[in-house]
Coordinates of C-alpha atoms in Angstrom, one line a residue:
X1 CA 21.7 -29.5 -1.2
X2 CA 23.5 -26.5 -2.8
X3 CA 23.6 -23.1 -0.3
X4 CA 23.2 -20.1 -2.1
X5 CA 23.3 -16.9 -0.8
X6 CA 21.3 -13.9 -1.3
X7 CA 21.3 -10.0 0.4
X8 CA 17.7 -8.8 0.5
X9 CA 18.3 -4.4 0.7
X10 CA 16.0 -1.6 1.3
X11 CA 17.1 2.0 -0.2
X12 CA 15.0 4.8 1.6
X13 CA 13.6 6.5 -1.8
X14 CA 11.8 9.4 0.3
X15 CA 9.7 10.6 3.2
X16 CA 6.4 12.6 3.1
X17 CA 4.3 13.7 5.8
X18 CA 5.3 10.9 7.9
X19 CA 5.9 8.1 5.8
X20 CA 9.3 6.7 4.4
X21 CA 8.8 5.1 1.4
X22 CA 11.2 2.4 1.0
X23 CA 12.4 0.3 -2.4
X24 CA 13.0 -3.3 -1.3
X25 CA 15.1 -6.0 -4.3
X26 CA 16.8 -8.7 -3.8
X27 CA 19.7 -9.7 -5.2
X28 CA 21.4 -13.6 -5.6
X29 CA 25.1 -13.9 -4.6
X30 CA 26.0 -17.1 -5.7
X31 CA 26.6 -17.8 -9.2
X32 CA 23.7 -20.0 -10.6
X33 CA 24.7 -21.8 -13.6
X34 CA 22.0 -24.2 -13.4
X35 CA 18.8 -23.3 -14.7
X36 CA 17.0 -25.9 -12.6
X37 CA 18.2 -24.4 -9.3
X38 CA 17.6 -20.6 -10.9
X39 CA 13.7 -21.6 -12.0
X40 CA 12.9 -22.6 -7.9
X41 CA 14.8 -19.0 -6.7
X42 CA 13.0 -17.1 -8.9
X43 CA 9.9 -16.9 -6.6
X44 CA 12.5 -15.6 -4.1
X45 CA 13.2 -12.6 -6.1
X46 CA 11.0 -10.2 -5.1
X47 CA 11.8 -6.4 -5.5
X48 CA 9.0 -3.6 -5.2
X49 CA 7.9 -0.7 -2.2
X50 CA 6.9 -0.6 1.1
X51 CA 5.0 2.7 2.6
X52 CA 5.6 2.8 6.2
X53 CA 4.2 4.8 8.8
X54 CA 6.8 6.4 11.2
X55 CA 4.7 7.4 14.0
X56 CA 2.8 4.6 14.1
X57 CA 5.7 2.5 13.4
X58 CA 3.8 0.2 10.8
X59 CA 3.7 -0.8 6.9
X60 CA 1.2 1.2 5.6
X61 CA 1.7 -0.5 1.8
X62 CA 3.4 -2.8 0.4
X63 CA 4.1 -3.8 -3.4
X64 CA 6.1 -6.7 -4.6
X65 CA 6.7 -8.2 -8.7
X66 CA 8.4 -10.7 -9.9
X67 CA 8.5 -11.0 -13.9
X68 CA 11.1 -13.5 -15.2
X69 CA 11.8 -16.0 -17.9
X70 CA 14.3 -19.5 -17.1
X71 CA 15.4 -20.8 -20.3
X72 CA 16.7 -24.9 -19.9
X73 CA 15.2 -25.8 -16.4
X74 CA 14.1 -29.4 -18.4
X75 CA 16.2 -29.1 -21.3
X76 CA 17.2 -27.1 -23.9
X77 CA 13.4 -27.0 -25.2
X78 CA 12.2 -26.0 -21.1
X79 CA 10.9 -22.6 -20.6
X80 CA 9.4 -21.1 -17.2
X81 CA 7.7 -17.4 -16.6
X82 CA 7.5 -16.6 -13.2
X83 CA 4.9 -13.4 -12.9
X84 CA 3.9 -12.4 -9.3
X85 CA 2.4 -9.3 -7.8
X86 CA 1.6 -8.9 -4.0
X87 CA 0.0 -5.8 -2.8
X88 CA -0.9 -5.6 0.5
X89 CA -2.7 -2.3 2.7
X90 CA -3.5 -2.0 6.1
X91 CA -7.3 -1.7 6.7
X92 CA -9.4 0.6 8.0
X93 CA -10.1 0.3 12.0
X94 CA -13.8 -0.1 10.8
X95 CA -13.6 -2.0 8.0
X96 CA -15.6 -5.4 8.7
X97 CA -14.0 -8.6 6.8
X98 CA -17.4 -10.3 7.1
X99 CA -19.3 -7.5 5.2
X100 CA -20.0 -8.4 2.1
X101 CA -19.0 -6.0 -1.0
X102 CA -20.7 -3.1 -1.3
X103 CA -23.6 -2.6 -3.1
X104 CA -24.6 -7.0 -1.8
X105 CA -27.6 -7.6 0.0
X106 CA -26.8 -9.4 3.2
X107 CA -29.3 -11.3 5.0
X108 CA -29.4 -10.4 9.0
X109 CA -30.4 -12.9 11.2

């Protein structure tokens, strides 16, 4: 097993009423000259924003992608395209998960 080192860093891009948004990427260390190790740290590679709250001391937002291309992982003929995008928010106090979407019927019991 091959340790490979990575820095995750978090630039404060600005804050507005209250919230800091932050830019998050990470960045690999090592030199990677195999593309079979590079095609399993690409899901590692996440860069995006997180909104967070200052008062409240919480993420508010957060937005991650990933959208890269390994070349050779299997051989020359091998190609891989890794696309990912996470967004999470903070819900609403009120907000029932069990609801169903609006606009549904729901059948009370």
């Amino acid at each position: 097993m091959k340790r490979i080192q990575a820095v995750q860093q978090f630039k404060l891009e600005e804050v507005k009423t209250g919230v800091a948004v932050i830019r998050v990427s990470t960045d690999i260390l090592t030199p990677i000259s195999d593309p079979a190790i590079e095609s399993q740290l690409v899901q590692r590679e996440a860069a995006g924003r997180v909104w967070f709250d200052i008062d409240a001391g919480r993420v508010l937002r957060q937005e991650m992608e990933t959208d890269k291309r390994v070349i050779g992982f299997r051989g020359d003929a091998s190609s891989i395209h890794y696309v990912n995008r996470f967004t999470e928010r903070l819900a609403k106090r009120e907000q029932n998960f069990f609801s169903a979407p609006d606009g549904a019927a729901v059948e009370k019991k």
